[in-house]
GROMACS .gro file of C-alpha atoms in nm:
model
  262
    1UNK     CA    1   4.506   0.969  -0.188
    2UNK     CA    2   4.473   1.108   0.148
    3UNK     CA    3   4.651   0.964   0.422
    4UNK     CA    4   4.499   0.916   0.798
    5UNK     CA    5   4.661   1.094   1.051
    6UNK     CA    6   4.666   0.816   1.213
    7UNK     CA    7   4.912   0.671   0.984
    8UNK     CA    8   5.105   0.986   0.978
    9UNK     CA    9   5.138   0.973   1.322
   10UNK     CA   10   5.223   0.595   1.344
   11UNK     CA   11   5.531   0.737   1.123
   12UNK     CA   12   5.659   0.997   1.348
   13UNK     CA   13   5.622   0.708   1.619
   14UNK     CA   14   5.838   0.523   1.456
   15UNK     CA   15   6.090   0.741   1.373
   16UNK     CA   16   6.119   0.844   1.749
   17UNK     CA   17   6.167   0.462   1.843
   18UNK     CA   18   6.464   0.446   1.623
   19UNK     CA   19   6.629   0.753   1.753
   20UNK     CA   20   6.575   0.676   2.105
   21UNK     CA   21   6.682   0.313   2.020
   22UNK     CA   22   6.953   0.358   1.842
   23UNK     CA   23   7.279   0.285   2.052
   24UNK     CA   24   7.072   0.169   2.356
   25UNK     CA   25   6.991  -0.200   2.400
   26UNK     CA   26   6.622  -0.311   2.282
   27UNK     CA   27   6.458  -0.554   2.507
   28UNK     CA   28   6.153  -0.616   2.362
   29UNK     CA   29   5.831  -0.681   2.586
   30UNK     CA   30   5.437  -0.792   2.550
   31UNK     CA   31   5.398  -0.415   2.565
   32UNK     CA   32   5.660  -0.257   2.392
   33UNK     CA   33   6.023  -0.219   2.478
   34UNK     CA   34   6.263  -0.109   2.751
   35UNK     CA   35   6.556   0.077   2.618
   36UNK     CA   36   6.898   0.050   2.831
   37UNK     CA   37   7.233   0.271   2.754
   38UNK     CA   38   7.446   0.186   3.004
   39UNK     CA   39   7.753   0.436   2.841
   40UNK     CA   40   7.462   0.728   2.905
   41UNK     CA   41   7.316   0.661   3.220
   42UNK     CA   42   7.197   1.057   3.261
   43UNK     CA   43   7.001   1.036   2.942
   44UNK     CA   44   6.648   0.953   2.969
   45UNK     CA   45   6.541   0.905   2.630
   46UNK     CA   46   6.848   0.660   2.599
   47UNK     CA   47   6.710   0.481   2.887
   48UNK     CA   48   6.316   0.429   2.930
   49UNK     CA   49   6.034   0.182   2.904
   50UNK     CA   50   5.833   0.216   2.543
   51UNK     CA   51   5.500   0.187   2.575
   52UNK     CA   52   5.277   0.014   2.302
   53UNK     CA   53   5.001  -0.081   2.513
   54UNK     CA   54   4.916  -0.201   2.854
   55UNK     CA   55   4.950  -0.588   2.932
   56UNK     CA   56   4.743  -0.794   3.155
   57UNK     CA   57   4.901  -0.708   3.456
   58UNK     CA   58   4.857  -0.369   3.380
   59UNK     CA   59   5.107  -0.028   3.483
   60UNK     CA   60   5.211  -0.220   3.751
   61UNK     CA   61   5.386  -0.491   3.565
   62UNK     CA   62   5.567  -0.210   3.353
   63UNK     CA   63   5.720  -0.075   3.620
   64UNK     CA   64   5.808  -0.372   3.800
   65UNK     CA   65   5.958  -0.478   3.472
   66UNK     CA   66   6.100  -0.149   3.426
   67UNK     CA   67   6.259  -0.099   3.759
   68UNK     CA   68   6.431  -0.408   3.744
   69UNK     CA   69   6.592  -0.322   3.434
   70UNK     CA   70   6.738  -0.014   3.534
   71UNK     CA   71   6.829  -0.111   3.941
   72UNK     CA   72   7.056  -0.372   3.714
   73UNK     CA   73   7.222  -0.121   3.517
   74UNK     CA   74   7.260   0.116   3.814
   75UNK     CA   75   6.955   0.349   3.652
   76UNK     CA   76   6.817   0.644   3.939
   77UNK     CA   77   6.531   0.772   3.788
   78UNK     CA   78   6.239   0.626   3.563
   79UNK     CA   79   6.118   0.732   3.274
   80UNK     CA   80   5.845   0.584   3.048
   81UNK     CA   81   5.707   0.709   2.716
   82UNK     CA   82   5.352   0.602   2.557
   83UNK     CA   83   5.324   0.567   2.180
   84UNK     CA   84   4.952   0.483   2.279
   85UNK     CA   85   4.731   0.767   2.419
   86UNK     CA   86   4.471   0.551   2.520
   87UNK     CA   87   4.739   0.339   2.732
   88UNK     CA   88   4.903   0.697   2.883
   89UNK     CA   89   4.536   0.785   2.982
   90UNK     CA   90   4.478   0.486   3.135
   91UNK     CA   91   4.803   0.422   3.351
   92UNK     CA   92   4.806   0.863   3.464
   93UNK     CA   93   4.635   0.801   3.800
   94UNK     CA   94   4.860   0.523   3.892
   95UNK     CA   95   5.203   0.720   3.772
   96UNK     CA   96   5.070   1.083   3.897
   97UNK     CA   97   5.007   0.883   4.272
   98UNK     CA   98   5.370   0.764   4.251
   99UNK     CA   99   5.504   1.113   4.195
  100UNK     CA  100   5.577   1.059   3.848
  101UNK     CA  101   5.562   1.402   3.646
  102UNK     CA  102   5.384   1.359   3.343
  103UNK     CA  103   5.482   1.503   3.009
  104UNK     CA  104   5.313   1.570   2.691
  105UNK     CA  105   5.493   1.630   2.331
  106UNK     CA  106   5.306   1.703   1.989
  107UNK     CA  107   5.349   1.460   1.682
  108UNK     CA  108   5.381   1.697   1.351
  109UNK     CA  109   5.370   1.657   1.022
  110UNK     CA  110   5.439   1.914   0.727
  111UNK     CA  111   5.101   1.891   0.549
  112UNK     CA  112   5.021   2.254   0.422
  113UNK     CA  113   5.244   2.476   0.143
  114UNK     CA  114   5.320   2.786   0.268
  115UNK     CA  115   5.579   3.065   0.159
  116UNK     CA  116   5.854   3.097   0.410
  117UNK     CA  117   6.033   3.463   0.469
  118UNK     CA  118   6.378   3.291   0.511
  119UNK     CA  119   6.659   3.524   0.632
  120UNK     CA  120   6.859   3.584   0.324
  121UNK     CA  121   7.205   3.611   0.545
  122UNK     CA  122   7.158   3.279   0.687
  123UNK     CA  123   7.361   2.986   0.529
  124UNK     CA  124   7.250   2.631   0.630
  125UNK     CA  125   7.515   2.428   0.545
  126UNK     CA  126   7.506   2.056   0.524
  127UNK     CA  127   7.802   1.965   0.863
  128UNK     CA  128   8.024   1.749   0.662
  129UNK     CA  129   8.414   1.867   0.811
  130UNK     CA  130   8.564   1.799   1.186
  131UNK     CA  131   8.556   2.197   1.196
  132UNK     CA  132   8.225   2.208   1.118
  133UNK     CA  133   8.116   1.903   1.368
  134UNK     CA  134   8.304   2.091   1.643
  135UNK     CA  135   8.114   2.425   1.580
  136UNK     CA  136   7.781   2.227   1.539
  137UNK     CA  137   7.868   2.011   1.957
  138UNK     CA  138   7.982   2.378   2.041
  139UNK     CA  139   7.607   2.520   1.918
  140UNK     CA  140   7.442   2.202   2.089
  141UNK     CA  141   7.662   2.241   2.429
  142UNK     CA  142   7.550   2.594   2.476
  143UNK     CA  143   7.174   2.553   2.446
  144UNK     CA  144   7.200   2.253   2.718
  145UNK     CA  145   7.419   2.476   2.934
  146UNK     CA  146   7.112   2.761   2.914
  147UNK     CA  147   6.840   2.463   2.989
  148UNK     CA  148   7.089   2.372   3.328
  149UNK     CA  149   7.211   2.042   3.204
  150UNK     CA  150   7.549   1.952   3.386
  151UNK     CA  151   7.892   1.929   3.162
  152UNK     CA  152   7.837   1.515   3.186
  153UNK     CA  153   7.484   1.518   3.082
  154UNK     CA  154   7.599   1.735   2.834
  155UNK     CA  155   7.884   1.521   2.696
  156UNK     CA  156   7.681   1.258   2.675
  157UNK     CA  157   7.389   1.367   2.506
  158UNK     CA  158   7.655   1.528   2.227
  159UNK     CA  159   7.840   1.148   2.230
  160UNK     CA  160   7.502   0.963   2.194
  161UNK     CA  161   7.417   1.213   1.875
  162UNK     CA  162   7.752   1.111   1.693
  163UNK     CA  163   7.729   0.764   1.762
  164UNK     CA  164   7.354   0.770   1.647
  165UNK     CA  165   7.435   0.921   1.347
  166UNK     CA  166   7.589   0.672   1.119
  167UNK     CA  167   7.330   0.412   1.214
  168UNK     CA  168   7.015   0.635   1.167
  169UNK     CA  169   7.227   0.816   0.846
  170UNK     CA  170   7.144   1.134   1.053
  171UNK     CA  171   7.231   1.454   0.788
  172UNK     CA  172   7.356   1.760   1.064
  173UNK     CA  173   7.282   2.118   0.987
  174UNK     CA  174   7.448   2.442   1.070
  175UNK     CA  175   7.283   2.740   1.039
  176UNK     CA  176   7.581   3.052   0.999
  177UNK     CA  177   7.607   3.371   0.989
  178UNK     CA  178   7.927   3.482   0.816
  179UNK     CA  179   8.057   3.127   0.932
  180UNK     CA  180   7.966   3.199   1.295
  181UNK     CA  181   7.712   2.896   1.446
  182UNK     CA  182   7.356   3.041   1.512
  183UNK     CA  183   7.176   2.744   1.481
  184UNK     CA  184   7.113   2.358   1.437
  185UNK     CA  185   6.918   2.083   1.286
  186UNK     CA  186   6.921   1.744   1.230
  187UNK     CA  187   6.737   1.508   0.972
  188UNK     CA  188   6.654   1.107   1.031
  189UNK     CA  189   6.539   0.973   0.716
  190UNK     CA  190   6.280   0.697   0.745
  191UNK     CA  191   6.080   0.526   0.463
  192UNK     CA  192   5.799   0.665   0.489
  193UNK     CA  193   5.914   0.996   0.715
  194UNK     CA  194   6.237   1.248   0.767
  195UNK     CA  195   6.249   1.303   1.119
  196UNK     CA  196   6.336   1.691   1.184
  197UNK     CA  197   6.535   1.711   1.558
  198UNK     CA  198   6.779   1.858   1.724
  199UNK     CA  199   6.637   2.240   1.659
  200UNK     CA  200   6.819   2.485   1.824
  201UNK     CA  201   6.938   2.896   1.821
  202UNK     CA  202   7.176   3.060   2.022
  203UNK     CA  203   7.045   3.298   2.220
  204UNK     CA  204   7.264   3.614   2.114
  205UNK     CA  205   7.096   3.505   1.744
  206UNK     CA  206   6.724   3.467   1.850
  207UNK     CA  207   6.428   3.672   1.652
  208UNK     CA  208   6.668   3.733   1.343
  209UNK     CA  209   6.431   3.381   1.178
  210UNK     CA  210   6.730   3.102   1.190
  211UNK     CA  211   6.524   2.843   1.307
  212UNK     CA  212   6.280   2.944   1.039
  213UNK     CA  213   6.507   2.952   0.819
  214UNK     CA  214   6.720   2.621   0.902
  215UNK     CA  215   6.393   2.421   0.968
  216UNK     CA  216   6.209   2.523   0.630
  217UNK     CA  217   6.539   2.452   0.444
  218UNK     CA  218   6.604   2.130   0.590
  219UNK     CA  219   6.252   1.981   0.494
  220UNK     CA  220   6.291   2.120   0.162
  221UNK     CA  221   6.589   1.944   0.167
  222UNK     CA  222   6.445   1.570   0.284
  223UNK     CA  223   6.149   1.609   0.010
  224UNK     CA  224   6.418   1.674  -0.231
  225UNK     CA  225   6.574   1.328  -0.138
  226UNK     CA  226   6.224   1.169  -0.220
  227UNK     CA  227   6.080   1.157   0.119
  228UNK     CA  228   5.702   1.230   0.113
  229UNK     CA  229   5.655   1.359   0.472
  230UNK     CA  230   5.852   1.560   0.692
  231UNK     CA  231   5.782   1.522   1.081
  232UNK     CA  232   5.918   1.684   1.446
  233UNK     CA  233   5.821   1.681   1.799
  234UNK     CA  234   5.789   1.930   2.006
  235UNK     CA  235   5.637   2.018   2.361
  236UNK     CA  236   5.252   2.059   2.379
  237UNK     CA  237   5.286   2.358   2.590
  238UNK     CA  238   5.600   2.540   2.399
  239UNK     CA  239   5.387   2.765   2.226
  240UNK     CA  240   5.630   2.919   2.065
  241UNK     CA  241   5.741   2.629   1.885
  242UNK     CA  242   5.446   2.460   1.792
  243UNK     CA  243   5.312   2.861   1.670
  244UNK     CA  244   5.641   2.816   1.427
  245UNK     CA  245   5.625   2.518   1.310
  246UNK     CA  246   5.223   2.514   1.225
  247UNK     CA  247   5.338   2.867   1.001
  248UNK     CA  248   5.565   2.625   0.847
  249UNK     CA  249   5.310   2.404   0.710
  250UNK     CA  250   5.275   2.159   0.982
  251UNK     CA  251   4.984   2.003   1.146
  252UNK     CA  252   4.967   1.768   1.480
  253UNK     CA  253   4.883   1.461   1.400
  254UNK     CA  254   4.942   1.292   1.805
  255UNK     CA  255   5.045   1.344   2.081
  256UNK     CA  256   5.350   1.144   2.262
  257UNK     CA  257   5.274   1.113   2.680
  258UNK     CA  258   5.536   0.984   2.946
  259UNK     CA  259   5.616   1.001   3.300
  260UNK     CA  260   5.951   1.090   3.457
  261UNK     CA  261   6.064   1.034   3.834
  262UNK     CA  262   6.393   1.128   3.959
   0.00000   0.00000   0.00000
């Protein structure tokens, strides 16, 4: 039987509400939810207003509710994702006017069966050893250090991934060469969904296929458990990615908007 996208991508929806969820407190609203994690104040997904759907007193009683929120738990910035496009659409001009940036990621799905050229000298290796753990932070900490992040943004995006993990039953992924880190991945199983995140290569190991390689073995890996559809997101406008992942076998099935202001 096939399924709706639409139902695929209420799936990968919720999947990303339990990872950004999970360790943040969950105060539920008419429209959806604001997260607050007040051990990771730098981290916006830890820290946001999740949006189901506008209520009656429309953007503006978001962000009143939202700002509130975070001026109480000593939260700069403002950040707001939509699991409803419709909703994102609607609230843009208001956002945009308050020099909000706007952001757009794409909801994927594996769907198609395609034959992967794997790099044969790449082992992905389930992380299951404090040696392994520290090489997989030390992969992690290197990639935010190239995208600018500061050293405490940095430690606390790589705390708020091990404390996630035991509650979402995250499965971490190393891809080596000859025991050397070249790449990560992470899997969230869901019912209905494994959640693929957390892709990265080191530079010094890019075009040599590891995240090819890591992310086709990892899904692999989560249909193996049982799980009938493997998901990601990734930017709308990171070709690249999106170009890797659709050779892969997956499709876009939604797209995730939000708004950031410093």
């Amino acid at each position: 039987v096939a399924v709706k996208l639409e139902t695929l991508f209420a799936y990968v929806l919720e999947a990303e509400f339990a990872v950004a969820s999970a360790g943040s407190r969950v105060d539920r609203r008419s429209w959806g939810a604001i997260l607050v994690a007040p051990e990771y104040p730098q981290v916006h997904d830890a820290n946001m207003a999740w949006v189901e759907g506008l209520p009656p007193g429309g953007t503006s009683q978001v962000l009143l509710e939202l700002d509130s929120t975070m001026r109480a738990n000593g939260i700069s910035y403002r950040h707001l994702e939509f699991a409803n496009p419709e909703a994102a659409v609607a609230a843009h001009p208001t956002l945009v006017g308050l020099d909000y940036r706007p952001t757009r990621a794409a909801a994927m799905v594996r769907l198609g069966s395609v034959t992967c050229i794997r790099n044969p000298d790449l082992e992905v290796r389930e992380v299951d050893t404090p040696a392994e753990r520290d090489v997989f932070d030390a992969v992690l900490a290197e990639l935010f250090a190239e995208s600018k992040y500061s050293a405490e943004l940095s430690r606390q995006l790589l705390e708020r991934i091990r404390a996630r993990s035991s509650t979402l039953k995250e499965v971490l992924y190393l891809g080596l060469f000859n025991d050397e880190g070249a790449g990560t991945a992470t899997l969230i199983p869901r019912e209905k969904l494994a959640l693929i995140d957390e892709v990265g290569t080191r530079p010094k190991f890019r075009r040599r296929g590891v995240a090819r390689t890591v992310v086709d073995d990892v899904a692999d890996r989560a249909q193996a458990m049982g799980l009938p559809y493997v998901g990601l997101v990734t930017g709308w406008d990171n070709t690249v990615a999106r170009t890797l992942y659709e050779s892969l076998g997956y499709k876009p099935v939604g797209e995730i908007r939000g708004f950031q202001k410093p």
